[in-house]
PDB file of C-alpha atoms in Angstrom:
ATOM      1  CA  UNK A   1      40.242  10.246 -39.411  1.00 69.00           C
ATOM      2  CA  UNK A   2      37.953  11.552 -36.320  1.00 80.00           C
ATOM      3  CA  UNK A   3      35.698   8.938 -34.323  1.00 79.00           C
ATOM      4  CA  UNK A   4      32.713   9.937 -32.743  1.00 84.00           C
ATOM      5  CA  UNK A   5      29.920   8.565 -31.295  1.00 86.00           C
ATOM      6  CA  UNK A   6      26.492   8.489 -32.660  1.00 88.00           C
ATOM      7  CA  UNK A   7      23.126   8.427 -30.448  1.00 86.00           C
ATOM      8  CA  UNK A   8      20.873   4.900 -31.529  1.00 90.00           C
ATOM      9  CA  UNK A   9      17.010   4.785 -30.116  1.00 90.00           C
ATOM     10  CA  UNK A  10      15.194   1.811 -30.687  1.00 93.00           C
ATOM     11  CA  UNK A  11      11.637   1.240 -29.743  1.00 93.00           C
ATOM     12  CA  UNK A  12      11.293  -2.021 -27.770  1.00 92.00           C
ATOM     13  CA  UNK A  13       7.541  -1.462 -26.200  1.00 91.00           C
ATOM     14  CA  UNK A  14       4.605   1.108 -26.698  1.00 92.00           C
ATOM     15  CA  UNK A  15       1.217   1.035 -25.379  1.00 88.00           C
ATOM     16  CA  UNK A  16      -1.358   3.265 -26.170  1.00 87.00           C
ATOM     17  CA  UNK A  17      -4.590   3.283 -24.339  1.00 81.00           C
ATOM     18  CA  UNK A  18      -7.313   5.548 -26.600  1.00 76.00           C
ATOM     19  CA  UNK A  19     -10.251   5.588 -24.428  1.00 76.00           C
ATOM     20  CA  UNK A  20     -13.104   5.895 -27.091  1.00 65.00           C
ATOM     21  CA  UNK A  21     -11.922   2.494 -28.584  1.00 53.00           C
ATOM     22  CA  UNK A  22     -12.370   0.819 -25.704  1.00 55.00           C
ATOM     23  CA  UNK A  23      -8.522  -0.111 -24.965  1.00 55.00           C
ATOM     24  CA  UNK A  24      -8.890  -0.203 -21.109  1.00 56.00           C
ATOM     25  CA  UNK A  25      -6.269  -2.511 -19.630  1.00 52.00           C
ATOM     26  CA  UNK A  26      -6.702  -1.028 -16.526  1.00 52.00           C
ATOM     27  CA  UNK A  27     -10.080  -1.752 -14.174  1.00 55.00           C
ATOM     28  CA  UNK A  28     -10.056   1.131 -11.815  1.00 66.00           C
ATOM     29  CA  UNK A  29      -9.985   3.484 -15.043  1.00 72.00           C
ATOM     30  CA  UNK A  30     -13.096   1.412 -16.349  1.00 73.00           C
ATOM     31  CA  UNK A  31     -14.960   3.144 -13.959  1.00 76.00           C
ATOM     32  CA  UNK A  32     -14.430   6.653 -14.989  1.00 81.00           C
ATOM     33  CA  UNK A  33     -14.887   6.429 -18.715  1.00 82.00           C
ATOM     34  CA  UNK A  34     -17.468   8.433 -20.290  1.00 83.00           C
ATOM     35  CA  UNK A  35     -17.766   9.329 -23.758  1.00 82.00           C
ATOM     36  CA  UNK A  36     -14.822   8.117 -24.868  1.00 82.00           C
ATOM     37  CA  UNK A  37     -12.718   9.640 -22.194  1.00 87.00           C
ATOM     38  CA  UNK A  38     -11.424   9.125 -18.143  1.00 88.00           C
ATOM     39  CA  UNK A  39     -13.296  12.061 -15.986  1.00 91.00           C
ATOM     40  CA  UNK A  40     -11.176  12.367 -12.965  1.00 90.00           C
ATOM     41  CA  UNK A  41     -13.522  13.787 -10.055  1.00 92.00           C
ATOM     42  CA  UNK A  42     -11.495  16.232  -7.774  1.00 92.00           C
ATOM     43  CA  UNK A  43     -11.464  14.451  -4.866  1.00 92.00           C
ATOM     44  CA  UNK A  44      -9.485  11.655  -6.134  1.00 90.00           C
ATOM     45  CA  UNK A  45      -5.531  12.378  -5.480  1.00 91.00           C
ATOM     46  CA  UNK A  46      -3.755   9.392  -6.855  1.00 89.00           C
ATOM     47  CA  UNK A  47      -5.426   7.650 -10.249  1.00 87.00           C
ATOM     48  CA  UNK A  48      -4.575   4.419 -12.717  1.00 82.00           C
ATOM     49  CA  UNK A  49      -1.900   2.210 -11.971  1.00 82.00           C
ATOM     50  CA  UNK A  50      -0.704   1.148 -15.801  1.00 84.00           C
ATOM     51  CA  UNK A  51       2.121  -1.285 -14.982  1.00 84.00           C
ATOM     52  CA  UNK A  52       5.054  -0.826 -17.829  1.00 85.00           C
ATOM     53  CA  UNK A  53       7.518  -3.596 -18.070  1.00 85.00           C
ATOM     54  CA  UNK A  54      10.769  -3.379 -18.234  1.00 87.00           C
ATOM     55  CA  UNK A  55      13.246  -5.725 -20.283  1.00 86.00           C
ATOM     56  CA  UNK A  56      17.024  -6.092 -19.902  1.00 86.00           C
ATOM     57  CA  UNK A  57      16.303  -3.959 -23.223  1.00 90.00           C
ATOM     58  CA  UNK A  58      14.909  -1.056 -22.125  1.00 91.00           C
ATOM     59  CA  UNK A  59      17.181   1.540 -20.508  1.00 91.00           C
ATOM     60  CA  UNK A  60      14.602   4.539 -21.188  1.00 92.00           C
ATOM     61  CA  UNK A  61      11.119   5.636 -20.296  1.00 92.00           C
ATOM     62  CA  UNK A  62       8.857   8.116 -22.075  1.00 93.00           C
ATOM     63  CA  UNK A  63       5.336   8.853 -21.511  1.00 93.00           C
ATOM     64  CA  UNK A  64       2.414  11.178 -22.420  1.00 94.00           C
ATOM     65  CA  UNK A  65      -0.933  12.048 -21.980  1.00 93.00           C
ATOM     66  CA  UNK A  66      -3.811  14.683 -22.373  1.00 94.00           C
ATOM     67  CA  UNK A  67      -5.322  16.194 -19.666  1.00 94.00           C
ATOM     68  CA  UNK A  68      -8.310  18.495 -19.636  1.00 95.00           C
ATOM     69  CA  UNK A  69      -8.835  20.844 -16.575  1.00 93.00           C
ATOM     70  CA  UNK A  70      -4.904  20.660 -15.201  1.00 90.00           C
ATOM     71  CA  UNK A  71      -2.138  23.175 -14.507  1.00 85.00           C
ATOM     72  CA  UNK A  72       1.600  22.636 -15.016  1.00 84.00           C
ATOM     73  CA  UNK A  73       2.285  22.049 -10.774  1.00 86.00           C
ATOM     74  CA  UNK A  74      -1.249  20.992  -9.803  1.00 90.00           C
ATOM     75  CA  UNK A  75      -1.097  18.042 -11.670  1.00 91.00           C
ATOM     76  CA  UNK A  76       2.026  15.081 -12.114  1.00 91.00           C
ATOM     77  CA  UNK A  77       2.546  12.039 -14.065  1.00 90.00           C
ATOM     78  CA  UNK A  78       4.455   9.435 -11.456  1.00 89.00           C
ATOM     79  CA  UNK A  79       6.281   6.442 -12.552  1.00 87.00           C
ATOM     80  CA  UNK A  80       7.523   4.282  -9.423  1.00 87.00           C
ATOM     81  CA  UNK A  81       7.823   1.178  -9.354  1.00 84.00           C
ATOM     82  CA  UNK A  82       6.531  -1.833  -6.943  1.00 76.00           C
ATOM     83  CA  UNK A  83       9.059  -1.413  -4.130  1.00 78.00           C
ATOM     84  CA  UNK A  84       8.907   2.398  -4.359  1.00 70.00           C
ATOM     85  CA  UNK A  85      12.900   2.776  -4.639  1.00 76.00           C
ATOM     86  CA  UNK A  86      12.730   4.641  -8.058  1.00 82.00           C
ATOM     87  CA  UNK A  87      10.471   7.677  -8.870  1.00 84.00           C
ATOM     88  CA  UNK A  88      10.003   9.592 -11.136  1.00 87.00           C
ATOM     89  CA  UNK A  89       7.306  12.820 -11.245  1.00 89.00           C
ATOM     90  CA  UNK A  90       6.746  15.026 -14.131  1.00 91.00           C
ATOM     91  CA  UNK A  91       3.937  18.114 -14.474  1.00 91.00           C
ATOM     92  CA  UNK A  92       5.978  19.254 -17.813  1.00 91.00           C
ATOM     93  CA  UNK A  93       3.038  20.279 -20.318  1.00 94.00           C
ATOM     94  CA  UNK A  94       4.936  19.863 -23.755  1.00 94.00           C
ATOM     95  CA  UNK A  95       2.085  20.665 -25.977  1.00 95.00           C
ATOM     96  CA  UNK A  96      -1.245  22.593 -26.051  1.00 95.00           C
ATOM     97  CA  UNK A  97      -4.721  22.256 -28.177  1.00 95.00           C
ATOM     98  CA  UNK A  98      -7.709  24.461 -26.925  1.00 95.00           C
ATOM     99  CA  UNK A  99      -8.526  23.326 -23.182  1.00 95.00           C
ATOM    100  CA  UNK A 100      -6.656  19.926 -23.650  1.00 96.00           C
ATOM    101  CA  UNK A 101      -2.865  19.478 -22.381  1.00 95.00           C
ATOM    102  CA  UNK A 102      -0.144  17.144 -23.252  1.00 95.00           C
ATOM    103  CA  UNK A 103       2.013  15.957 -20.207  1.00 94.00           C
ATOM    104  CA  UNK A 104       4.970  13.965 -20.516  1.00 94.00           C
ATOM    105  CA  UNK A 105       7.757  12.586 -18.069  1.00 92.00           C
ATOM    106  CA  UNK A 106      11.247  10.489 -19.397  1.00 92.00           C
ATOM    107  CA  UNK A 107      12.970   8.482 -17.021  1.00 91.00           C
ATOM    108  CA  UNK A 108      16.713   6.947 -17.622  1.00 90.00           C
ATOM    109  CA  UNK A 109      16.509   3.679 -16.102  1.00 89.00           C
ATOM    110  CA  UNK A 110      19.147   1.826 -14.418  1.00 84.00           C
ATOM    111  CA  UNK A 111      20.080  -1.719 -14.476  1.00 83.00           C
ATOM    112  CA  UNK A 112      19.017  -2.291 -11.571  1.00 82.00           C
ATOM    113  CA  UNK A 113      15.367  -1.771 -12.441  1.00 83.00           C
ATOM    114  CA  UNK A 114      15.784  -4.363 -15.546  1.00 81.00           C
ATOM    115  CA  UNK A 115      13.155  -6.946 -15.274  1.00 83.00           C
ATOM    116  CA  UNK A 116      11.398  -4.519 -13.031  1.00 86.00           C
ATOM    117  CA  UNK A 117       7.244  -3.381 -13.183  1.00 88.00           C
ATOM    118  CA  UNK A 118       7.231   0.564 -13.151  1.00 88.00           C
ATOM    119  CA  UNK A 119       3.653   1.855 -12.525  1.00 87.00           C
ATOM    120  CA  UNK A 120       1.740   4.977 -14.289  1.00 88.00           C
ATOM    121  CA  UNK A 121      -0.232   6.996 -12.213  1.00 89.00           C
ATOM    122  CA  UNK A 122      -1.901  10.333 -12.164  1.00 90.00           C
ATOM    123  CA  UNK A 123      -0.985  12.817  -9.081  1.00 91.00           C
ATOM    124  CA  UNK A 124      -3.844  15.223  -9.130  1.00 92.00           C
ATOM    125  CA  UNK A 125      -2.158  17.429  -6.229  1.00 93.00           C
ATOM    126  CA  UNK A 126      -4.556  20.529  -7.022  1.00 94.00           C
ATOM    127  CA  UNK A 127      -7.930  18.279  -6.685  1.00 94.00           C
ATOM    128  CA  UNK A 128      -9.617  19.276  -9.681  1.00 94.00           C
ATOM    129  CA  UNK A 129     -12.161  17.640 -12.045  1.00 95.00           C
ATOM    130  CA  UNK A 130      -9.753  15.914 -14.971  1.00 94.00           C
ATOM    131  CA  UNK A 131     -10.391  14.385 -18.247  1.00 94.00           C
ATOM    132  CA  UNK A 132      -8.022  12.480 -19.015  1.00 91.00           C
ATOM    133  CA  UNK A 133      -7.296  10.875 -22.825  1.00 90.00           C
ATOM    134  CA  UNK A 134      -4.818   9.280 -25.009  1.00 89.00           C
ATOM    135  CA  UNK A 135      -2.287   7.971 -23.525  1.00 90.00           C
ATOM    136  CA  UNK A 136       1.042   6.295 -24.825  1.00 92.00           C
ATOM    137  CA  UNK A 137       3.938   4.231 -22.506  1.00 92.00           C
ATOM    138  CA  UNK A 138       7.322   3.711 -24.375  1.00 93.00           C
ATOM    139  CA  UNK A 139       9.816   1.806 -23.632  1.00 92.00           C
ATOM    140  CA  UNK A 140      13.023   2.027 -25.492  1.00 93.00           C
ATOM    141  CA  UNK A 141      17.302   1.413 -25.980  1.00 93.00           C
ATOM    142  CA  UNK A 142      19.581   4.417 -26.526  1.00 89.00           C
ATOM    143  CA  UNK A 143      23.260   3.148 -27.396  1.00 88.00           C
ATOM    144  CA  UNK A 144      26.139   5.285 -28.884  1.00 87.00           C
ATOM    145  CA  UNK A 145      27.634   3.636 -32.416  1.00 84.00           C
ATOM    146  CA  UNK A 146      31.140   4.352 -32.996  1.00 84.00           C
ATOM    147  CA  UNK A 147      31.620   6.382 -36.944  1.00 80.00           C
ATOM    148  CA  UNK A 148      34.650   7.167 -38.650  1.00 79.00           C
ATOM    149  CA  UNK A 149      33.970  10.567 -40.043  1.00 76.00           C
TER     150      UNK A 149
END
């Protein structure tokens, strides 16, 4: 009988932050909400800071959201966090509907981040006008489960 090892993701935290319900946790995004969604104006570089906590669970990162009026290079997600000792940049699109964008970056974090506050933010390198909408923080465990096959 063969062991191997099977992959096991639980969820331990998601946020979700839907603009045209009102679900603004963060007060410098407040601000830029019309219409049920955030318009970026191009001369802002760096935008939100959506703090994501991380428990002595969580030992992966995944988040996403759409963007309106960005290019894959021209504009990043960043996840650092307070001390500025772990980064993380993505400008991966991963899905497409009309003008709108999906962006996403994953992270593998290492215990020495547990207990840690990483920070969302929007790099908008290329200085365009943005619209920015749904976005979604996870948090989650990946172990490996021993099987008998």
């Amino acid at each position: 009988m063969d062991r191997i090892f099977e992959p096991k993701v639980e969820l331990i935290y998601q946020k979700d932050f839907s603009f045209d319900a009102g679900s603004i946790q963060d007060s410098s995004m407040a601000l830029f909400v019309k219409n049920g969604i955030v318009e970026i104006p191009g001369e802002t570089e760096f935008f939100g800071d959506i703090p994501l906590p991380i428990s002595q669970d969580i030992n992966e990162v995944y988040l996403t959201v759409w963007v309106k009026g960005a290019d894959e290079g021209g504009m990043h997600i960043t996840l650092t966090n307070t001390e500025q000792t772990f980064a993380k940049i993505s400008s991966e699109v991963v899905k497409q509907d009309g003008n709108w964008k999906q962006f996403h970056c994953y992270a593998q974090v290492s215990d020495a981040f547990l207990n840690d506050t990483l920070h969302f933010k929007i790099w908008n390198q290329a200085r365009k006008d943005l619209e920015i909408d749904r976005i979604r923080l996870q948090g989650m465990n990946r172990s490996f489960e021993s099987v008998d096959e």
